[in-house]
Amino acid sequence: MLSDTERQVLDILTRTDKDEAAAREMGVSLRTFRRYVADIMLRLGAANRFQAGLLAKEQGWI
């Protein structure tokens, strides 16, 4: 099960192309946003963000 923060990160990842813009939209630091992304990738076992998106879709997370 995803937390609200994890859902927000995945949603923002699908709409933004820059981490800086995504972090700003979430109201967190760039470092914090990147940590959120890394945690999601680890949880999914993804090697990169593209794979994370595919795996998240397969899991029904997005």
CSV table of N, CA and C in Angstrom, one decimal:
chain,number,residue,atom,x,y,z
A,1,MET,N,0.8,-1.2,0.0
A,1,MET,CA,0.0,0.0,0.0
A,1,MET,C,0.9,1.2,0.0
A,2,LEU,N,0.5,2.2,-0.8
A,2,LEU,CA,1.3,3.5,-0.9
A,2,LEU,C,0.8,4.5,0.1
A,3,SER,N,1.7,5.3,0.6
A,3,SER,CA,1.4,6.4,1.4
A,3,SER,C,0.9,7.6,0.6
A,4,ASP,N,0.2,8.6,1.2
A,4,ASP,CA,-0.2,9.7,0.4
A,4,ASP,C,1.0,10.4,-0.3
A,5,THR,N,2.1,10.5,0.4
A,5,THR,CA,3.3,11.1,-0.2
A,5,THR,C,3.8,10.3,-1.4
A,6,GLU,N,3.8,9.0,-1.3
A,6,GLU,CA,4.3,8.2,-2.4
A,6,GLU,C,3.4,8.4,-3.6
A,7,ARG,N,2.1,8.4,-3.4
A,7,ARG,CA,1.1,8.7,-4.5
A,7,ARG,C,1.4,10.0,-5.1
A,8,GLN,N,1.6,11.0,-4.3
A,8,GLN,CA,1.9,12.3,-4.8
A,8,GLN,C,3.2,12.4,-5.6
A,9,VAL,N,4.2,11.7,-5.2
A,9,VAL,CA,5.5,11.6,-5.9
A,9,VAL,C,5.2,11.0,-7.3
A,10,LEU,N,4.5,9.8,-7.3
A,10,LEU,CA,4.3,9.2,-8.6
A,10,LEU,C,3.5,10.0,-9.5
A,11,ASP,N,2.5,10.7,-9.0
A,11,ASP,CA,1.6,11.6,-9.8
A,11,ASP,C,2.5,12.7,-10.4
A,12,ILE,N,3.3,13.3,-9.6
A,12,ILE,CA,4.1,14.4,-10.0
A,12,ILE,C,5.2,14.0,-11.0
A,13,LEU,N,5.7,12.8,-10.8
A,13,LEU,CA,6.7,12.2,-11.8
A,13,LEU,C,6.1,12.1,-13.2
A,14,THR,N,4.8,11.8,-13.2
A,14,THR,CA,4.2,11.6,-14.5
A,14,THR,C,3.9,12.9,-15.2
A,15,ARG,N,3.9,14.0,-14.5
A,15,ARG,CA,3.6,15.3,-15.1
A,15,ARG,C,4.8,16.3,-15.2
A,16,THR,N,5.9,16.0,-14.6
A,16,THR,CA,7.0,17.0,-14.7
A,16,THR,C,8.2,16.3,-15.2
A,17,ASP,N,9.1,17.1,-15.8
A,17,ASP,CA,10.3,16.5,-16.4
A,17,ASP,C,11.5,16.9,-15.6
A,18,LYS,N,11.4,17.8,-14.6
A,18,LYS,CA,12.6,18.3,-13.9
A,18,LYS,C,12.3,18.0,-12.4
A,19,ASP,N,13.3,17.5,-11.7
A,19,ASP,CA,13.1,17.3,-10.3
A,19,ASP,C,12.9,18.6,-9.5
A,20,GLU,N,13.5,19.6,-10.0
A,20,GLU,CA,13.4,20.9,-9.3
A,20,GLU,C,11.9,21.4,-9.3
A,21,ALA,N,11.3,21.2,-10.4
A,21,ALA,CA,9.9,21.6,-10.5
A,21,ALA,C,9.0,20.7,-9.7
A,22,ALA,N,9.3,19.4,-9.7
A,22,ALA,CA,8.5,18.5,-8.9
A,22,ALA,C,8.7,18.8,-7.4
A,23,ALA,N,9.9,19.0,-6.9
A,23,ALA,CA,10.1,19.3,-5.5
A,23,ALA,C,9.4,20.6,-5.1
A,24,ARG,N,9.5,21.6,-6.0
A,24,ARG,CA,8.8,22.9,-5.7
A,24,ARG,C,7.3,22.7,-5.6
A,25,GLU,N,6.7,21.8,-6.5
A,25,GLU,CA,5.3,21.6,-6.5
A,25,GLU,C,4.9,20.9,-5.2
A,26,MET,N,5.7,20.0,-4.7
A,26,MET,CA,5.4,19.3,-3.5
A,26,MET,C,5.7,20.1,-2.2
A,27,GLY,N,6.5,21.1,-2.4
A,27,GLY,CA,6.9,22.0,-1.3
A,27,GLY,C,8.0,21.4,-0.4
A,28,VAL,N,8.8,20.6,-1.1
A,28,VAL,CA,9.9,19.9,-0.3
A,28,VAL,C,11.3,20.3,-1.0
A,29,SER,N,12.4,20.0,-0.4
A,29,SER,CA,13.7,20.3,-1.0
A,29,SER,C,13.9,19.3,-2.1
A,30,LEU,N,14.8,19.7,-3.0
A,30,LEU,CA,15.2,18.8,-4.1
A,30,LEU,C,15.7,17.5,-3.5
A,31,ARG,N,16.6,17.5,-2.5
A,31,ARG,CA,17.1,16.3,-1.9
A,31,ARG,C,16.0,15.4,-1.4
A,32,THR,N,15.1,16.0,-0.7
A,32,THR,CA,14.0,15.2,-0.2
A,32,THR,C,13.2,14.5,-1.3
A,33,PHE,N,12.9,15.3,-2.3
A,33,PHE,CA,12.1,14.7,-3.5
A,33,PHE,C,12.9,13.5,-4.1
A,34,ARG,N,14.2,13.7,-4.3
A,34,ARG,CA,15.0,12.6,-4.9
A,34,ARG,C,15.0,11.4,-3.9
A,35,ARG,N,15.0,11.6,-2.7
A,35,ARG,CA,15.0,10.5,-1.7
A,35,ARG,C,13.7,9.8,-1.8
A,36,TYR,N,12.6,10.5,-2.0
A,36,TYR,CA,11.3,9.9,-2.2
A,36,TYR,C,11.3,9.0,-3.4
A,37,VAL,N,11.8,9.5,-4.5
A,37,VAL,CA,11.9,8.8,-5.7
A,37,VAL,C,12.8,7.5,-5.6
A,38,ALA,N,13.9,7.7,-4.9
A,38,ALA,CA,14.8,6.5,-4.7
A,38,ALA,C,14.1,5.5,-3.9
A,39,ASP,N,13.4,5.9,-2.8
A,39,ASP,CA,12.7,4.9,-2.0
A,39,ASP,C,11.6,4.1,-2.8
A,40,ILE,N,10.9,4.8,-3.7
A,40,ILE,CA,9.9,4.2,-4.5
A,40,ILE,C,10.6,3.2,-5.4
A,41,MET,N,11.7,3.6,-6.1
A,41,MET,CA,12.4,2.7,-7.0
A,41,MET,C,12.9,1.5,-6.3
A,42,LEU,N,13.4,1.7,-5.1
A,42,LEU,CA,13.9,0.5,-4.3
A,42,LEU,C,12.8,-0.4,-4.0
A,43,ARG,N,11.7,0.1,-3.5
A,43,ARG,CA,10.5,-0.7,-3.2
A,43,ARG,C,10.0,-1.5,-4.4
A,44,LEU,N,10.1,-0.9,-5.6
A,44,LEU,CA,9.6,-1.5,-6.8
A,44,LEU,C,10.7,-2.5,-7.4
A,45,GLY,N,11.9,-2.3,-7.0
A,45,GLY,CA,13.0,-3.0,-7.6
A,45,GLY,C,13.4,-2.5,-8.9
A,46,ALA,N,13.2,-1.2,-9.1
A,46,ALA,CA,13.4,-0.6,-10.5
A,46,ALA,C,14.8,-0.1,-10.6
A,47,ALA,N,15.4,-0.3,-11.8
A,47,ALA,CA,16.8,0.2,-12.0
A,47,ALA,C,16.8,1.7,-12.4
A,48,ASN,N,15.7,2.2,-12.9
A,48,ASN,CA,15.6,3.6,-13.3
A,48,ASN,C,14.2,4.1,-13.2
A,49,ARG,N,14.0,5.4,-13.4
A,49,ARG,CA,12.7,6.0,-13.3
A,49,ARG,C,11.7,5.4,-14.3
A,50,PHE,N,12.1,5.2,-15.5
A,50,PHE,CA,11.2,4.7,-16.5
A,50,PHE,C,10.7,3.3,-16.1
A,51,GLN,N,11.6,2.5,-15.7
A,51,GLN,CA,11.2,1.1,-15.2
A,51,GLN,C,10.3,1.3,-14.0
A,52,ALA,N,10.5,2.2,-13.1
A,52,ALA,CA,9.7,2.4,-11.9
A,52,ALA,C,8.3,2.8,-12.4
A,53,GLY,N,8.2,3.6,-13.4
A,53,GLY,CA,6.8,4.0,-13.9
A,53,GLY,C,6.1,2.8,-14.4
A,54,LEU,N,6.8,1.9,-15.2
A,54,LEU,CA,6.2,0.7,-15.7
A,54,LEU,C,5.7,-0.2,-14.6
A,55,LEU,N,6.6,-0.4,-13.7
A,55,LEU,CA,6.3,-1.3,-12.6
A,55,LEU,C,5.2,-0.8,-11.7
A,56,ALA,N,5.2,0.5,-11.5
A,56,ALA,CA,4.1,1.1,-10.7
A,56,ALA,C,2.8,0.9,-11.4
A,57,LYS,N,2.8,1.1,-12.7
A,57,LYS,CA,1.5,0.9,-13.5
A,57,LYS,C,1.1,-0.6,-13.4
A,58,GLU,N,2.0,-1.5,-13.5
A,58,GLU,CA,1.7,-3.0,-13.4
A,58,GLU,C,1.2,-3.3,-12.0
A,59,GLN,N,1.7,-2.6,-11.0
A,59,GLN,CA,1.2,-2.9,-9.6
A,59,GLN,C,-0.2,-2.2,-9.4
A,60,GLY,N,-0.6,-1.4,-10.3
A,60,GLY,CA,-1.8,-0.6,-10.1
A,60,GLY,C,-1.7,0.6,-9.2
A,61,TRP,N,-0.4,1.0,-9.0
A,61,TRP,CA,-0.2,2.2,-8.2
A,61,TRP,C,-0.5,3.5,-8.9
A,62,ILE,N,-0.4,3.5,-10.3
A,62,ILE,CA,-0.8,4.7,-11.0
A,62,ILE,C,-1.7,4.3,-12.2
